[in-house]
Amino acid sequence: MPVHDTICAITTPAGVSAVGMIKVSGPSALSIMDRIFVPMRKSSPLSRTEGYRMVYGHFVDHRSGEMIDDGMALVYRAPHSYTGEEMVELTLHGSPLILSLVIEQLCDVGARVAERGEFTRRAVLAGKLTLGGAEAVNDVIMATNRSALRMSLTQMTGRFGTRIAELRDGLIRIASLLELELDFSEEDVDFVSRPELLQSCEALRSEVLSLSESYRKGEAVKRGIPIAIVGSPNVGKSTLLNNLLGEDRAIVSDVEGTTRDTIEGHLFIDGQEFRLIDTAGLRETEDPVESLGIGRTLREVSSALLVLWMVDPRETTDAVDEVWRKLTDGVPEVVVLLNKSDETTLEERTRMTSHLTSLGVREVVEITGRVLGEAKKVTDLLHRHFANLVVAEGEVVVSNLRQAMALRRAADGLSRVAEGLRSDQPTVLLAQDLREATAAMGEVIGDVVTEDLLDSIFANFCIGK
C-alpha cells in the first residue's frame, strides 16, 4: 500500500444526521483541498493556513464552481497530526448525498478512498502509534461498556505499552549479562550468579504469564461476560431471561421444548456487560430439531464463565442427575436457581437442595421466576461473582489474542531459561531462549511489524479510521 498518495474517507456513520465528517490525509491533502474548498471572509487558501486552524468556507464542484455545501475545514500540519501527514478534517451537513459528492470531488482532483484502517495504519508507520495502541483505537470505537472503554483507553494512551517495555527491558538486562559471558567465555567469568539469575527469570515469567492470562478477563469485558441459562424443558429459563432484560425477549409457553435454539440478550450491571444466553431444555429426546438445540446449548455452556442452572424442586432426581451429567464436562462454575419457590413446599426445596449439594453444587439461590423484583437476586449474584472483572482506571489488561499469544511465547521462553538454569545448561542455550522471549515481548507492541500482520489487524477497522 503506497504511503506517498493522499487518501480520504467519510468518518461518520452512514445515514442522515445533522453533521457529517470527512478526513483527508497525505502529502497533497492541502493542495487538493484548495481545488474544492473556497474560504470565506478573505481567508488564505488551506495550503497556506497554519496548523490547528479551522476555516469556514464553501465546498464546490472543481469543474463548474457550483456550490455543494458550506462547512468547516480543520487544518493539521505534518508531523503534528493523527497520521503524521498533512491532514484536513471537514465538517459538513450530514446528508449522504452531500458527503458522497465531496468524496467524488476529492477523488477527481487527486485523492483516493482510504482502505480499512488506513489512517491508523499510517499513524503506526509514522511512529505516531504503537501497534498495540492502534489495536486499542479500534477497541475504543467498538466498546459497549464502561469497563471495556477503560481497558481500551489504557492501551491507547500508552500505559499498556509502557508496562510491556518495562518487562522487556528486564529481559534485555538479563540477556546482556549472558551475552557478556559468551564474549568472555574463554576466561570463565560469571557476570551474574545463577541463583540470582534464576530468581529474576522466575519473577519476570510470573508477571508475563499473569499478563497473558488477563486476556480471558479482557475478552469477557470487551464482548460481554457470557452467562448460560440452562435446565430441563419448561423450568422457567425464558421467563428468567425476560425478567432480567425487562422485555419479552424469549417466547414463554407451557409446552415443553419451546426454545429450540439459543436466544441472547445483553444486561448491564454497574457498567459491565453480561451476555445472557437462554438455551434449549436439556433432556433425552429423539426429535432431531430439539437435539440440534441441545447440542448448541452444550457448546454455549462450554464457553460460558458462569452457568445458571434452573431447577424446579418438584423435578425427579433422575432428571436432575441427567442434566448434571451433561454440565460437568468443562463447566467453570455452576449456580443453581431453585425456581418456583412460591409454588413448592419447604420440604420439596430442602430435599432438592440436599440432593444438589450431594452432586457437588456449591451455591443454590431460591427465586420465584415470576416476579420482576426477583431478578434483583440474580443481578446481585452476577455482580458478586464478577466484581473482579471490573477494570479499574489505568489497569493493564490484554485485550486481544495476538498480544496474549506473544506474551505466552515469552513466558514459555522464560520457563525454558529457568529450567536450563536449574539443570546447569550452557550459557549459549540460555541466551538463545532469552532472545526468543525478548523478541516475543517486542511483538506485543509491534517492534517488528510485517505487511501481513498489518493487513490482519486493520482488516477489522472501519474505512474512516
PDB file of C-alpha atoms in Angstrom, residues 5-133:
ATOM      1  CA  ASP A   5      -0.577   9.286  -2.044  1.00  0.00           C
ATOM      2  CA  THR A   6      -3.467  11.157  -0.430  1.00  0.00           C
ATOM      3  CA  ILE A   7      -6.483   9.355   0.989  1.00  0.00           C
ATOM      4  CA  CYS A   8      -9.971  10.438   2.031  1.00  0.00           C
ATOM      5  CA  ALA A   9     -12.942   8.865   3.777  1.00  0.00           C
ATOM      6  CA  ILE A  10     -16.250   9.662   5.455  1.00  0.00           C
ATOM      7  CA  THR A  11     -15.689   9.237   9.194  1.00  0.00           C
ATOM      8  CA  THR A  12     -19.279   9.485  10.455  1.00  0.00           C
ATOM      9  CA  PRO A  13     -21.854   6.657  10.369  1.00  0.00           C
ATOM     10  CA  ALA A  14     -23.935   6.132   7.271  1.00  0.00           C
ATOM     11  CA  GLY A  15     -27.408   7.683   7.251  1.00  0.00           C
ATOM     12  CA  VAL A  16     -28.902  11.133   7.559  1.00  0.00           C
ATOM     13  CA  SER A  17     -27.617  13.127  10.526  1.00  0.00           C
ATOM     14  CA  ALA A  18     -27.130  16.784  11.370  1.00  0.00           C
ATOM     15  CA  VAL A  19     -23.358  16.686  10.886  1.00  0.00           C
ATOM     16  CA  GLY A  20     -21.049  14.639   8.704  1.00  0.00           C
ATOM     17  CA  MET A  21     -17.258  14.488   8.699  1.00  0.00           C
ATOM     18  CA  ILE A  22     -14.650  13.654   6.084  1.00  0.00           C
ATOM     19  CA  LYS A  23     -10.944  13.111   6.703  1.00  0.00           C
ATOM     20  CA  VAL A  24      -8.219  13.816   4.110  1.00  0.00           C
ATOM     21  CA  SER A  25      -4.589  12.803   4.717  1.00  0.00           C
ATOM     22  CA  GLY A  26      -1.432  12.703   2.647  1.00  0.00           C
ATOM     23  CA  PRO A  27       1.273  14.898   1.124  1.00  0.00           C
ATOM     24  CA  SER A  28      -1.189  16.610  -1.268  1.00  0.00           C
ATOM     25  CA  ALA A  29      -4.077  16.948   1.187  1.00  0.00           C
ATOM     26  CA  LEU A  30      -3.975  20.758   1.388  1.00  0.00           C
ATOM     27  CA  SER A  31      -3.327  21.452  -2.310  1.00  0.00           C
ATOM     28  CA  ILE A  32      -6.161  19.065  -3.206  1.00  0.00           C
ATOM     29  CA  MET A  33      -8.480  20.894  -0.825  1.00  0.00           C
ATOM     30  CA  ASP A  34      -7.610  24.232  -2.453  1.00  0.00           C
ATOM     31  CA  ARG A  35      -9.358  22.990  -5.606  1.00  0.00           C
ATOM     32  CA  ILE A  36     -12.710  22.179  -3.961  1.00  0.00           C
ATOM     33  CA  PHE A  37     -12.842  24.479  -0.915  1.00  0.00           C
ATOM     34  CA  VAL A  38     -13.273  28.255  -1.087  1.00  0.00           C
ATOM     35  CA  PRO A  39     -12.526  30.019   2.224  1.00  0.00           C
ATOM     36  CA  MET A  40     -14.836  32.889   3.174  1.00  0.00           C
ATOM     37  CA  ARG A  41     -14.035  36.286   4.706  1.00  0.00           C
ATOM     38  CA  LYS A  42     -10.796  36.672   2.719  1.00  0.00           C
ATOM     39  CA  SER A  43      -9.103  33.793   4.487  1.00  0.00           C
ATOM     40  CA  SER A  44      -5.931  32.320   2.970  1.00  0.00           C
ATOM     41  CA  PRO A  45      -6.190  29.092   0.947  1.00  0.00           C
ATOM     42  CA  LEU A  46      -5.849  25.971   3.089  1.00  0.00           C
ATOM     43  CA  SER A  47      -2.408  25.282   1.616  1.00  0.00           C
ATOM     44  CA  ARG A  48      -1.196  28.498   3.303  1.00  0.00           C
ATOM     45  CA  THR A  49      -3.132  28.069   6.547  1.00  0.00           C
ATOM     46  CA  GLU A  50      -1.321  27.336   9.817  1.00  0.00           C
ATOM     47  CA  GLY A  51      -1.880  24.072  11.633  1.00  0.00           C
ATOM     48  CA  TYR A  52      -4.674  23.749  14.184  1.00  0.00           C
ATOM     49  CA  ARG A  53      -6.723  26.427  12.384  1.00  0.00           C
ATOM     50  CA  MET A  54     -10.374  25.959  11.434  1.00  0.00           C
ATOM     51  CA  VAL A  55     -11.610  27.789   8.328  1.00  0.00           C
ATOM     52  CA  TYR A  56     -15.208  28.375   7.246  1.00  0.00           C
ATOM     53  CA  GLY A  57     -15.979  28.191   3.532  1.00  0.00           C
ATOM     54  CA  HIS A  58     -17.849  26.585   0.619  1.00  0.00           C
ATOM     55  CA  PHE A  59     -17.291  23.144  -0.886  1.00  0.00           C
ATOM     56  CA  VAL A  60     -17.591  23.445  -4.636  1.00  0.00           C
ATOM     57  CA  ASP A  61     -17.515  21.432  -7.851  1.00  0.00           C
ATOM     58  CA  HIS A  62     -13.946  21.843  -9.136  1.00  0.00           C
ATOM     59  CA  ARG A  63     -15.160  21.971 -12.766  1.00  0.00           C
ATOM     60  CA  SER A  64     -18.157  24.323 -12.631  1.00  0.00           C
ATOM     61  CA  GLY A  65     -17.570  26.143  -9.355  1.00  0.00           C
ATOM     62  CA  GLU A  66     -21.123  25.231  -8.301  1.00  0.00           C
ATOM     63  CA  MET A  67     -21.557  25.187  -4.520  1.00  0.00           C
ATOM     64  CA  ILE A  68     -22.145  21.762  -2.939  1.00  0.00           C
ATOM     65  CA  ASP A  69     -22.300  22.763   0.741  1.00  0.00           C
ATOM     66  CA  ASP A  70     -20.818  25.090   3.314  1.00  0.00           C
ATOM     67  CA  GLY A  71     -18.867  23.980   6.337  1.00  0.00           C
ATOM     68  CA  MET A  72     -15.570  23.962   8.203  1.00  0.00           C
ATOM     69  CA  ALA A  73     -12.088  22.696   7.393  1.00  0.00           C
ATOM     70  CA  LEU A  74      -9.657  21.983  10.251  1.00  0.00           C
ATOM     71  CA  VAL A  75      -6.008  22.000   9.133  1.00  0.00           C
ATOM     72  CA  TYR A  76      -3.246  19.826  10.625  1.00  0.00           C
ATOM     73  CA  ARG A  77       0.366  20.242   9.569  1.00  0.00           C
ATOM     74  CA  ALA A  78       2.800  17.320   9.407  1.00  0.00           C
ATOM     75  CA  PRO A  79       4.056  15.809  11.597  1.00  0.00           C
ATOM     76  CA  HIS A  80       1.530  17.119  14.130  1.00  0.00           C
ATOM     77  CA  SER A  81      -1.490  15.107  13.022  1.00  0.00           C
ATOM     78  CA  TYR A  82      -3.020  11.722  13.715  1.00  0.00           C
ATOM     79  CA  THR A  83      -1.275  10.160  10.720  1.00  0.00           C
ATOM     80  CA  GLY A  84       1.869  12.292  10.917  1.00  0.00           C
ATOM     81  CA  GLU A  85       0.990  13.663   7.456  1.00  0.00           C
ATOM     82  CA  GLU A  86      -0.639  16.837   6.147  1.00  0.00           C
ATOM     83  CA  MET A  87      -4.278  16.357   7.109  1.00  0.00           C
ATOM     84  CA  VAL A  88      -7.643  18.126   6.941  1.00  0.00           C
ATOM     85  CA  GLU A  89     -10.859  17.250   8.773  1.00  0.00           C
ATOM     86  CA  LEU A  90     -14.022  18.521   7.086  1.00  0.00           C
ATOM     87  CA  THR A  91     -17.284  19.208   8.903  1.00  0.00           C
ATOM     88  CA  LEU A  92     -20.362  19.427   6.653  1.00  0.00           C
ATOM     89  CA  HIS A  93     -24.079  18.802   6.776  1.00  0.00           C
ATOM     90  CA  GLY A  94     -24.738  15.109   7.279  1.00  0.00           C
ATOM     91  CA  SER A  95     -26.664  14.402   4.087  1.00  0.00           C
ATOM     92  CA  PRO A  96     -25.335  11.203   2.461  1.00  0.00           C
ATOM     93  CA  LEU A  97     -25.668  12.943  -0.920  1.00  0.00           C
ATOM     94  CA  ILE A  98     -23.505  15.901   0.167  1.00  0.00           C
ATOM     95  CA  LEU A  99     -20.853  13.641   1.674  1.00  0.00           C
ATOM     96  CA  SER A 100     -20.675  11.408  -1.401  1.00  0.00           C
ATOM     97  CA  LEU A 101     -20.437  14.446  -3.720  1.00  0.00           C
ATOM     98  CA  VAL A 102     -17.498  15.860  -1.738  1.00  0.00           C
ATOM     99  CA  ILE A 103     -15.748  12.457  -1.749  1.00  0.00           C
ATOM    100  CA  GLU A 104     -16.293  12.328  -5.524  1.00  0.00           C
ATOM    101  CA  GLN A 105     -14.725  15.768  -5.903  1.00  0.00           C
ATOM    102  CA  LEU A 106     -11.725  14.785  -3.776  1.00  0.00           C
ATOM    103  CA  CYS A 107     -11.111  11.696  -5.893  1.00  0.00           C
ATOM    104  CA  ASP A 108     -11.476  13.729  -9.083  1.00  0.00           C
ATOM    105  CA  VAL A 109      -8.647  16.075  -8.070  1.00  0.00           C
ATOM    106  CA  GLY A 110      -6.115  13.509  -6.851  1.00  0.00           C
ATOM    107  CA  ALA A 111      -7.180  11.705  -3.680  1.00  0.00           C
ATOM    108  CA  ARG A 112      -8.433   8.152  -3.365  1.00  0.00           C
ATOM    109  CA  VAL A 113     -10.825   6.488  -0.939  1.00  0.00           C
ATOM    110  CA  ALA A 114      -8.983   5.021   2.056  1.00  0.00           C
ATOM    111  CA  GLU A 115      -8.866   1.312   2.743  1.00  0.00           C
ATOM    112  CA  ARG A 116      -9.989  -0.151   6.069  1.00  0.00           C
ATOM    113  CA  GLY A 117      -7.951   1.255   8.937  1.00  0.00           C
ATOM    114  CA  GLU A 118      -5.581   3.058   6.583  1.00  0.00           C
ATOM    115  CA  PHE A 119      -5.443   6.286   8.601  1.00  0.00           C
ATOM    116  CA  THR A 120      -4.404   4.375  11.733  1.00  0.00           C
ATOM    117  CA  ARG A 121      -2.055   2.193   9.694  1.00  0.00           C
ATOM    118  CA  ARG A 122      -0.261   5.324   8.517  1.00  0.00           C
ATOM    119  CA  ALA A 123      -0.099   6.534  12.114  1.00  0.00           C
ATOM    120  CA  VAL A 124       1.692   3.296  13.064  1.00  0.00           C
ATOM    121  CA  LEU A 125       4.127   3.526  10.136  1.00  0.00           C
ATOM    122  CA  ALA A 126       4.872   7.160  11.049  1.00  0.00           C
ATOM    123  CA  GLY A 127       5.605   6.207  14.656  1.00  0.00           C
ATOM    124  CA  LYS A 128       2.615   8.128  16.000  1.00  0.00           C
ATOM    125  CA  LEU A 129       1.100   4.976  17.499  1.00  0.00           C
ATOM    126  CA  THR A 130       2.411   1.604  18.594  1.00  0.00           C
ATOM    127  CA  LEU A 131       0.757  -1.459  17.112  1.00  0.00           C
ATOM    128  CA  GLY A 132      -0.900  -2.135  20.467  1.00  0.00           C
ATOM    129  CA  GLY A 133      -2.114   1.461  20.563  1.00  0.00           C
TER     130      GLY A 133
END
